[in-house]
Coordinates of C-alpha atoms and ligand atoms in Angstrom, one line a residue:
M1 CA -6.0 3.5 4.3
N2 CA -7.6 6.4 2.4
V3 CA -9.2 3.9 0.0
Y4 CA -10.7 2.0 3.0
D5 CA -11.8 5.3 4.6
T6 CA -13.5 6.4 1.4
V7 CA -15.4 3.2 1.1
R8 CA -16.5 3.6 4.8
M9 CA -17.6 7.1 4.1
T10 CA -19.9 5.9 1.4
D11 CA -21.3 3.3 4.0
V12 CA -22.0 6.2 6.4
L13 CA -23.7 8.2 3.7
A14 CA -25.8 5.4 2.3
P15 CA -28.7 5.8 4.8
L16 CA -29.0 9.5 3.8
G17 CA -29.6 8.4 0.2
Y18 CA -26.2 9.2 -1.2
K19 CA -24.7 6.8 -3.8
T20 CA -21.3 7.1 -5.5
V21 CA -21.2 8.4 -9.1
D22 CA -18.4 8.2 -11.7
S23 CA -17.9 11.9 -12.2
P24 CA -18.3 15.1 -10.1
D25 CA -20.3 16.8 -12.8
A26 CA -23.8 15.9 -11.5
A27 CA -22.9 15.0 -8.0
D28 CA -24.8 16.5 -5.1
M29 CA -21.7 16.3 -2.9
V30 CA -18.0 15.9 -3.7
I31 CA -15.6 14.8 -1.0
L32 CA -11.8 15.0 -1.6
N33 CA -10.1 12.4 0.7
T34 CA -6.6 13.8 1.0
C35 CA -3.1 12.8 1.9
H36 CA -0.5 15.0 3.7
I37 CA 2.5 12.7 3.7
R38 CA 4.5 14.7 1.1
E39 CA 4.1 18.2 -0.2
K40 CA 3.2 17.0 -3.7
A41 CA 0.1 15.1 -2.4
S42 CA -0.9 18.1 -0.3
E43 CA -0.6 20.6 -3.2
K44 CA -3.0 18.6 -5.3
V45 CA -5.8 19.4 -3.0
F46 CA -5.8 23.1 -3.7
S47 CA -5.6 22.6 -7.5
E48 CA -8.5 20.2 -7.3
L49 CA -10.5 22.6 -5.2
G50 CA -10.0 25.3 -7.9
Q51 CA -11.7 23.0 -10.5
L52 CA -14.5 22.1 -8.1
R53 CA -15.2 25.8 -7.4
R54 CA -15.9 26.4 -11.1
L55 CA -18.1 23.3 -11.2
K56 CA -20.0 24.4 -8.1
E57 CA -20.5 27.9 -9.5
K58 CA -21.9 26.5 -12.7
R59 CA -24.2 24.2 -10.7
E60 CA -25.4 27.1 -8.6
S61 CA -26.1 29.2 -11.6
D62 CA -28.4 26.3 -12.8
G63 CA -30.2 26.5 -9.4
D64 CA -28.6 23.3 -8.0
R65 CA -26.9 22.8 -4.7
M66 CA -23.5 21.1 -4.5
L67 CA -21.7 20.4 -1.2
I68 CA -17.9 20.2 -1.2
G69 CA -16.1 18.4 1.6
V70 CA -12.4 18.0 2.3
A71 CA -11.5 14.9 4.3
G72 CA -8.3 13.1 5.4
C73 CA -5.0 14.3 6.7
V74 CA -4.7 17.6 4.8
A75 CA -8.0 18.6 6.3
Q76 CA -6.8 17.5 9.7
A77 CA -3.6 19.5 9.4
E78 CA -4.8 22.5 7.4
G79 CA -8.5 22.6 8.0
E80 CA -8.7 26.3 9.1
E81 CA -6.4 27.3 6.2
I82 CA -8.6 25.5 3.7
L83 CA -11.8 27.2 5.0
R84 CA -10.1 30.6 4.8
R85 CA -8.6 30.1 1.3
A86 CA -11.3 28.1 -0.3
K87 CA -14.8 29.6 0.4
Q88 CA -16.4 26.9 -1.8
V89 CA -15.6 24.3 0.8
D90 CA -18.6 23.4 3.0
M91 CA -17.0 20.9 5.4
V92 CA -13.6 19.9 6.5
F93 CA -13.1 16.8 8.7
G94 CA -10.2 14.5 9.6
P95 CA -9.6 10.8 9.5
Q96 CA -11.1 10.2 12.9
T97 CA -14.4 12.0 12.6
Y98 CA -16.0 10.9 9.4
H99 CA -18.6 8.7 11.3
R100 CA -20.2 12.1 12.1
L101 CA -20.8 12.9 8.4
P102 CA -24.6 12.7 8.7
E103 CA -24.6 15.5 11.3
M104 CA -22.0 17.5 9.3
V105 CA -24.0 17.2 6.1
T106 CA -27.3 18.3 7.8
K107 CA -25.4 21.3 9.3
A108 CA -23.7 22.2 6.1
L109 CA -27.0 22.1 4.2
G110 CA -28.5 24.7 6.6
N111 CA -25.4 26.8 7.0
T112 CA -25.8 30.3 5.8
S113 CA -22.7 31.8 7.6
G114 CA -20.6 32.0 4.5
R115 CA -17.9 29.9 6.1
G116 CA -17.7 26.1 6.0
I117 CA -17.9 23.9 9.1
S118 CA -15.0 22.0 10.6
D119 CA -14.6 18.8 12.6
T120 CA -11.0 17.8 13.1
D121 CA -11.3 16.5 16.7
F122 CA -9.6 13.4 17.9
P123 CA -12.7 12.0 19.7
V124 CA -12.3 9.9 22.8
E125 CA -14.7 7.4 21.3
S126 CA -13.5 5.4 18.3
K127 CA -15.2 5.9 14.9
F128 CA -15.3 2.2 14.6
D129 CA -17.9 2.0 17.3
F130 CA -20.2 4.2 15.2
L131 CA -19.6 3.1 11.6
P132 CA -22.5 1.2 10.1
E133 CA -22.0 -2.3 8.7
E134 CA -20.7 -2.3 5.1
S135 CA -23.5 -1.5 2.7
Q136 CA -21.8 -2.8 -0.4
T137 CA -19.6 -5.5 -1.8
H138 CA -15.9 -4.6 -1.4
G139 CA -14.6 -6.8 -4.2
P140 CA -12.5 -10.0 -4.4
S141 CA -9.6 -8.3 -2.6
A142 CA -10.6 -5.9 0.2
F143 CA -8.9 -3.8 2.9
L144 CA -9.7 -4.1 6.5
S145 CA -8.4 -1.5 8.9
V146 CA -7.2 -3.1 12.2
Q147 CA -4.9 -0.4 13.6
E148 CA -4.6 3.3 13.2
G149 CA -2.2 6.1 14.2
C150 CA 1.4 6.0 15.2
D151 CA 3.4 6.7 18.4
K152 CA 6.8 6.3 16.7
F153 CA 7.4 9.9 15.7
C154 CA 9.9 9.5 13.0
T155 CA 11.3 13.0 12.6
F156 CA 10.2 13.4 8.9
C157 CA 6.6 12.1 9.3
V158 CA 3.3 13.8 9.8
V159 CA 1.3 10.7 10.5
P160 CA 1.5 10.8 14.4
Y161 CA 0.1 14.3 14.2
T162 CA -2.6 13.8 11.5
R163 CA -3.8 10.2 12.3
G164 CA -3.2 10.5 16.0
A165 CA -2.1 8.0 18.7
E166 CA -2.0 4.3 18.1
F167 CA -5.3 2.5 18.4
S168 CA -6.0 -1.2 17.8
R169 CA -9.5 -2.5 17.1
P170 CA -10.7 -5.5 19.2
V171 CA -10.3 -8.9 17.6
T172 CA -14.0 -9.8 17.5
A173 CA -14.9 -6.6 15.6
I174 CA -12.2 -7.4 13.0
V175 CA -13.3 -11.0 12.6
D176 CA -16.9 -10.0 12.3
E177 CA -16.0 -7.5 9.6
A178 CA -13.9 -10.1 7.8
K179 CA -16.9 -12.6 7.8
R180 CA -19.1 -9.9 6.3
L181 CA -16.6 -9.2 3.6
V182 CA -16.3 -12.9 2.8
A183 CA -20.1 -13.3 2.7
N184 CA -20.1 -10.5 0.0
G185 CA -17.5 -12.3 -2.2
T186 CA -14.1 -11.2 -0.8
R187 CA -11.4 -13.8 -0.8
E188 CA -8.3 -11.8 0.0
V189 CA -8.1 -9.5 3.0
T190 CA -5.3 -6.9 3.5
L191 CA -5.1 -5.8 7.1
L192 CA -4.3 -2.1 7.3
G193 CA -2.6 0.1 9.8
Q194 CA -0.1 2.9 9.8
N195 CA 1.9 0.7 12.1
V196 CA 0.0 -2.6 11.5
N197 CA 2.5 -4.9 13.2
G198 CA 2.3 -2.7 16.3
Y199 CA -1.2 -4.2 16.6
H200 CA -2.2 -4.9 20.2
G201 CA -5.9 -5.4 20.3
E202 CA -8.2 -7.0 22.8
G203 CA -8.5 -10.7 22.0
A204 CA -11.5 -13.0 22.4
D205 CA -10.0 -14.2 25.7
G206 CA -9.8 -10.6 27.1
K207 CA -6.0 -10.6 26.7
T208 CA -3.9 -8.4 24.4
W209 CA -3.3 -10.1 21.0
R210 CA -0.5 -9.1 18.6
L211 CA -0.7 -9.3 14.9
G212 CA 0.5 -12.8 14.5
R213 CA -2.3 -14.1 16.7
L214 CA -4.9 -12.0 14.8
L215 CA -3.7 -13.4 11.5
R216 CA -4.0 -17.0 12.8
E217 CA -7.6 -16.2 13.9
L218 CA -8.5 -14.7 10.6
A219 CA -7.0 -17.6 8.6
E220 CA -9.7 -19.8 10.4
V221 CA -12.5 -17.7 8.9
D222 CA -14.2 -19.8 6.2
G223 CA -13.7 -18.3 2.8
I224 CA -10.6 -16.2 3.5
E225 CA -8.0 -17.6 1.1
R226 CA -5.4 -14.9 1.2
L227 CA -4.1 -12.6 3.9
R228 CA -1.8 -9.6 3.7
Y229 CA -0.9 -6.8 6.0
V230 CA 0.6 -3.3 5.5
T231 CA 2.5 -1.2 6.7
S232 CA 5.0 -2.5 9.2
H233 CA 7.9 -1.2 11.3
P234 CA 11.0 -3.4 11.6
N235 CA 11.0 -3.0 15.4
D236 CA 7.6 -4.6 15.8
M237 CA 8.4 -7.7 13.7
D238 CA 8.1 -10.1 16.7
D239 CA 8.8 -13.8 16.6
E240 CA 5.2 -14.8 16.7
L241 CA 4.6 -12.7 13.5
I242 CA 7.7 -14.1 11.8
D243 CA 6.5 -17.6 12.6
T244 CA 3.1 -17.0 10.9
H245 CA 5.1 -16.4 7.7
R246 CA 6.2 -20.1 8.0
D247 CA 3.0 -21.6 9.4
L248 CA 0.1 -19.9 7.6
S249 CA -0.5 -20.9 4.0
E250 CA -3.1 -18.1 3.8
L251 CA -0.5 -15.4 4.5
M252 CA 0.9 -14.4 1.2
P253 CA 4.7 -14.5 0.8
Y254 CA 5.2 -10.8 0.3
L255 CA 6.1 -8.2 2.9
H256 CA 6.4 -4.4 2.8
L257 CA 8.9 -3.5 5.5
P258 CA 10.1 0.1 5.2
I259 CA 13.6 0.9 6.3
Q260 CA 13.8 4.5 4.8
S261 CA 17.7 4.6 4.7
G262 CA 20.6 2.2 4.9
S263 CA 22.8 4.6 6.9
D264 CA 22.9 4.2 10.7
R265 CA 23.6 7.9 11.1
V266 CA 20.5 8.9 9.1
L267 CA 18.4 6.2 10.8
E268 CA 19.3 7.8 14.1
M269 CA 18.4 11.3 12.9
M270 CA 15.2 9.9 11.6
N271 CA 14.4 8.4 15.1
R272 CA 13.8 5.0 13.6
K273 CA 15.3 3.3 16.6
H274 CA 17.1 0.5 14.7
T275 CA 20.3 0.1 12.7
G276 CA 20.8 -1.3 9.2
D277 CA 22.2 -4.5 10.6
E278 CA 19.2 -4.9 13.0
Y279 CA 17.0 -4.6 9.9
R280 CA 19.1 -7.2 8.0
R281 CA 18.7 -9.6 10.9
V282 CA 14.9 -9.3 10.8
I283 CA 15.0 -10.0 7.1
D284 CA 17.2 -13.0 7.7
K285 CA 14.8 -14.4 10.2
L286 CA 11.9 -13.8 7.9
R287 CA 13.6 -15.5 5.0
D288 CA 14.5 -18.5 7.3
A289 CA 10.8 -18.8 8.1
C290 CA 9.6 -18.3 4.5
P291 CA 12.4 -18.7 1.9
E292 CA 10.2 -17.5 -1.0
L293 CA 9.3 -14.2 0.8
A294 CA 9.3 -11.2 -1.6
L295 CA 10.3 -8.0 0.0
S296 CA 9.3 -4.4 -0.5
S297 CA 10.4 -1.2 1.3
D298 CA 10.1 2.6 1.4
F299 CA 13.2 4.8 1.0
I300 CA 13.7 8.5 1.5
V301 CA 16.6 10.1 -0.2
G302 CA 18.0 13.5 0.8
F303 CA 17.0 13.5 4.4
P304 CA 18.6 16.6 6.0
G305 CA 22.3 16.0 6.6
E306 CA 22.4 12.9 4.3
S307 CA 26.0 12.7 2.9
D308 CA 27.3 10.8 -0.1
Q309 CA 28.5 8.1 2.2
D310 CA 25.1 7.8 3.9
F311 CA 23.5 7.4 0.5
A312 CA 26.1 4.8 -0.5
D313 CA 25.1 2.9 2.6
T314 CA 21.5 2.9 1.3
L315 CA 22.6 1.5 -2.1
R316 CA 24.6 -1.2 -0.3
L317 CA 21.6 -2.2 1.9
V318 CA 19.4 -2.4 -1.2
T319 CA 22.0 -4.6 -2.9
D320 CA 22.3 -6.8 0.2
V321 CA 18.5 -7.3 0.6
N322 CA 17.5 -7.6 -3.0
Y323 CA 13.9 -6.3 -3.2
A324 CA 11.1 -7.5 -5.3
Q325 CA 9.8 -4.0 -5.5
A326 CA 10.0 -0.7 -3.5
Y327 CA 8.9 2.8 -3.2
S328 CA 11.3 5.7 -3.0
F329 CA 10.8 9.4 -2.4
K330 CA 12.8 12.6 -2.2
Y331 CA 12.6 14.0 1.4
S332 CA 9.8 16.5 1.6
P333 CA 9.9 18.9 4.6
R334 CA 6.5 18.7 6.4
P335 CA 5.4 21.6 8.5
G336 CA 5.6 20.9 12.3
T337 CA 7.9 17.9 12.0
P338 CA 11.4 18.0 13.7
A339 CA 13.4 17.3 10.5
A340 CA 11.8 20.3 8.6
S341 CA 13.7 22.7 10.8
I342 CA 17.1 21.0 10.5
D343 CA 19.5 23.5 8.8
A344 CA 21.4 21.0 6.6
Q345 CA 18.7 20.5 4.0
V346 CA 19.9 18.7 1.0
P347 CA 19.8 20.6 -2.3
E348 CA 17.0 19.6 -4.8
D349 CA 19.4 18.6 -7.6
V350 CA 21.3 16.3 -5.2
K351 CA 18.0 14.7 -4.1
S352 CA 17.1 14.2 -7.8
T353 CA 20.4 12.6 -8.7
R354 CA 20.2 10.2 -5.7
L355 CA 16.6 9.3 -6.3
A356 CA 17.5 8.4 -10.0
M357 CA 20.4 6.2 -8.9
L358 CA 18.4 4.4 -6.2
Q359 CA 15.4 3.9 -8.6
E360 CA 17.7 2.5 -11.3
L361 CA 19.0 -0.1 -8.8
L362 CA 15.5 -0.9 -7.4
N363 CA 14.0 -1.1 -11.0
A364 CA 16.8 -3.6 -12.0
Q365 CA 16.0 -5.7 -9.0
Q366 CA 12.3 -5.6 -9.7
M367 CA 12.8 -6.5 -13.4
A368 CA 15.0 -9.4 -12.4
F369 CA 12.5 -10.6 -9.9
N370 CA 9.7 -10.4 -12.5
Q371 CA 11.8 -12.2 -15.1
S372 CA 12.5 -15.0 -12.7
M373 CA 8.7 -15.8 -12.8
I374 CA 8.8 -16.7 -16.5
G375 CA 7.8 -20.3 -17.0
K376 CA 6.5 -20.6 -13.4
T377 CA 2.8 -21.2 -12.6
L378 CA 1.5 -18.6 -10.1
S379 CA -1.9 -18.5 -8.4
V380 CA -3.6 -15.3 -9.3
L381 CA -6.7 -13.8 -7.7
I382 CA -8.6 -12.2 -10.7
E383 CA -10.0 -8.9 -9.5
R384 CA -10.2 -6.4 -12.3
K385 CA -10.5 -5.9 -16.1
G386 CA -7.3 -5.2 -18.0
R387 CA -6.9 -2.5 -20.6
E388 CA -7.1 -4.8 -23.6
V389 CA -10.3 -6.4 -24.8
G390 CA -10.9 -9.7 -23.1
Q391 CA -8.1 -9.1 -20.6
L392 CA -8.4 -9.6 -16.9
G393 CA -5.9 -8.7 -14.2
G394 CA -5.1 -9.8 -10.7
R395 CA -2.2 -10.2 -8.3
S396 CA 0.3 -13.0 -7.8
P397 CA 1.1 -14.1 -4.3
Y398 CA 4.1 -11.8 -4.5
M399 CA 1.9 -8.7 -5.3
Q400 CA 2.8 -8.5 -8.9
S401 CA 0.1 -7.4 -11.4
V402 CA -0.7 -10.3 -13.7
F403 CA -2.7 -10.0 -16.9
V404 CA -4.4 -12.9 -18.8
Q405 CA -6.9 -13.4 -21.6
A406 CA -9.8 -15.0 -19.9
P407 CA -13.6 -15.2 -19.7
E408 CA -15.2 -12.7 -17.4
R409 CA -16.7 -15.4 -15.3
L410 CA -13.3 -15.9 -13.8
M411 CA -13.6 -12.5 -12.0
G412 CA -13.2 -13.1 -8.3
Q413 CA -11.6 -16.5 -8.8
I414 CA -8.1 -17.7 -7.9
V415 CA -6.6 -19.3 -11.0
D416 CA -3.3 -20.8 -11.9
V417 CA -1.4 -18.8 -14.5
K418 CA 1.6 -19.9 -16.4
I419 CA 3.8 -16.8 -16.8
E420 CA 5.0 -16.0 -20.3
T421 CA 6.3 -12.4 -20.3
A422 CA 7.7 -10.0 -17.7
K423 CA 7.5 -6.3 -17.8
P424 CA 8.9 -3.8 -15.2
N425 CA 5.5 -3.5 -13.5
S426 CA 3.5 -6.5 -14.6
L427 CA 3.5 -10.1 -15.9
T428 CA 1.4 -11.7 -18.5
G429 CA 0.5 -15.4 -18.9
S430 CA -2.2 -18.0 -19.7
V431 CA -4.7 -19.5 -17.3
V432 CA -3.9 -23.2 -16.9
T433 CA -6.2 -24.3 -14.2
G434 CA -8.7 -22.7 -11.9
D435 CA -11.8 -23.1 -10.0
F436 CA -13.7 -23.7 -13.3
G437 CA -11.4 -26.4 -14.6
V438 CA -8.6 -26.5 -17.1
F439 CA -8.3 -23.9 -19.8
D440 CA -5.8 -25.0 -22.4
A441 CA -7.3 -25.8 -25.8
H442 CA -7.3 -29.6 -25.3
N443 CA -8.9 -29.5 -21.9
M444 CA -11.4 -26.8 -23.0
E445 CA -12.6 -29.3 -25.6
H446 CA -12.7 -32.0 -22.9
A447 CA -14.7 -29.8 -20.5
K448 CA -17.1 -28.8 -23.4
A449 CA -17.6 -32.4 -24.3
A450 CA -18.4 -33.3 -20.7
M451 CA -20.9 -30.5 -20.4
E452 CA -22.6 -31.6 -23.6
G453 CA -22.8 -35.2 -22.3
R454 CA -20.6 -36.6 -25.1
I455 CA -18.3 -38.2 -22.5
Ligands
5AD501 N1 9.2 13.0 2.8 C1 9.4 12.0 2.0 N2 8.8 10.8 2.1 C2 8.1 10.6 3.3 N3 7.4 9.6 3.8 C3 6.9 9.9 4.9 N4 7.1 11.2 5.2 C4 7.9 11.7 4.2 C5 8.5 12.9 4.0 N5 8.4 13.9 4.8 C6 7.5 8.3 3.1 C7 8.1 7.2 4.0 C8 6.9 6.4 4.4 C9 6.0 6.5 3.2 C10 4.6 6.2 3.5 O1 6.1 7.8 2.9 O2 9.0 6.4 3.2 O3 7.3 5.0 4.7
SF4_502 FE1 5.5 7.8 10.1 FE2 5.7 5.1 9.9 FE3 7.5 6.5 11.4 FE4 5.0 6.2 12.2 S1 6.5 4.6 11.9 S2 6.1 8.1 12.3 S3 3.8 6.3 10.3 S4 7.1 6.7 9.1

């Protein structure tokens, strides 16, 4: 979501003449878009601000002006603290107010008070009603925010406090944005929301539509070839949405469905409002609907009060489900959340040991999944350059990174790739067919001959 918000901020700033640059060195304005989900992410902000202070001082000694803004959830949660501790900061603003950036920038440029300005409201009006149309291409694979905020209040999580209450954009606004993305070259759209499958937006018929219906509508948009959505809550996985995994060829066979823990006791303390078995049943239904579905999840180890038995339950759940990939974190106490004040915090060394054990299991599952792809042909949307010369990279339907040697004109195309090698985090292979024809040596010769009029 921060990537999406960052792109939208550049859209808001474009009419003021701002363009993105590759390095902060010569920038007229630097905005840090921040994440508050775990302490580590939060801490980064203050160390980055230290470096920016030195840069700003240097620029000022050369007679230049440089604005520094802090956006995102750290600004939302700790805006006043940032302005107090970091005098170099000109503006702090949260995830729901960045449509007001033009006013903030004007104010900040005229501000002589010695203290930065702050806008961390939760406005009644939605920023989406004020954001300008996209002013740039968003690439072959683009994000589209359809839902924001969260009303679930898991006891470890800051999101309901920093992103605010659940809000769903109306269907027509989403479809219009998707059409503009496609007109600018996007072929894959990932719908975003902190609780995306809790989507309940106003449909074209004035009724409330859930995510499954929205996905079906988007699949009808000419030019959208792939759809994904992230992040989901198990309790909002309704039958209509599960059915779309069977019915919609555009919906990629990959789902990130966090469970956090495999222990019913911990799930209860987390206020997740479901058990391990209820999650398993959702997975079974999904796999019935789409047998090839690759699954991903988030896990937290060392939640306050987590016992060895609780952790063993998590390992058992992981073994039962068999994930294609997953994210796992040590529990990080977040200020203001209920779990942070539970007495039975788990010692750091226990968290580290559990994380290492869980990651070993998840990594083995991921490697096995990747290895099972060798010899198969996968359709890959080529979207970026690889690290090696002549290498391009993209994603398989199952979200794996796939690298190929291929001509740059394939950028933005969906090509068939025969998988040759599997690494823990990526695959490599050769392009066999694609929108531009066939690419093995024999067929290349055939295509060349055809182009030269020899056949
Ligand atoms: N500590 C550790 N991990 C957390 N997450 C959210 N809050 C915390 C926390 N306090 C993880 C959850 C969530 C993912 C986005 O971040 O696993 O699904
Ligand atoms: Fe946080 Fe997700 Fe729980 Fe909402 S559902 S509180 S975003 S972990």
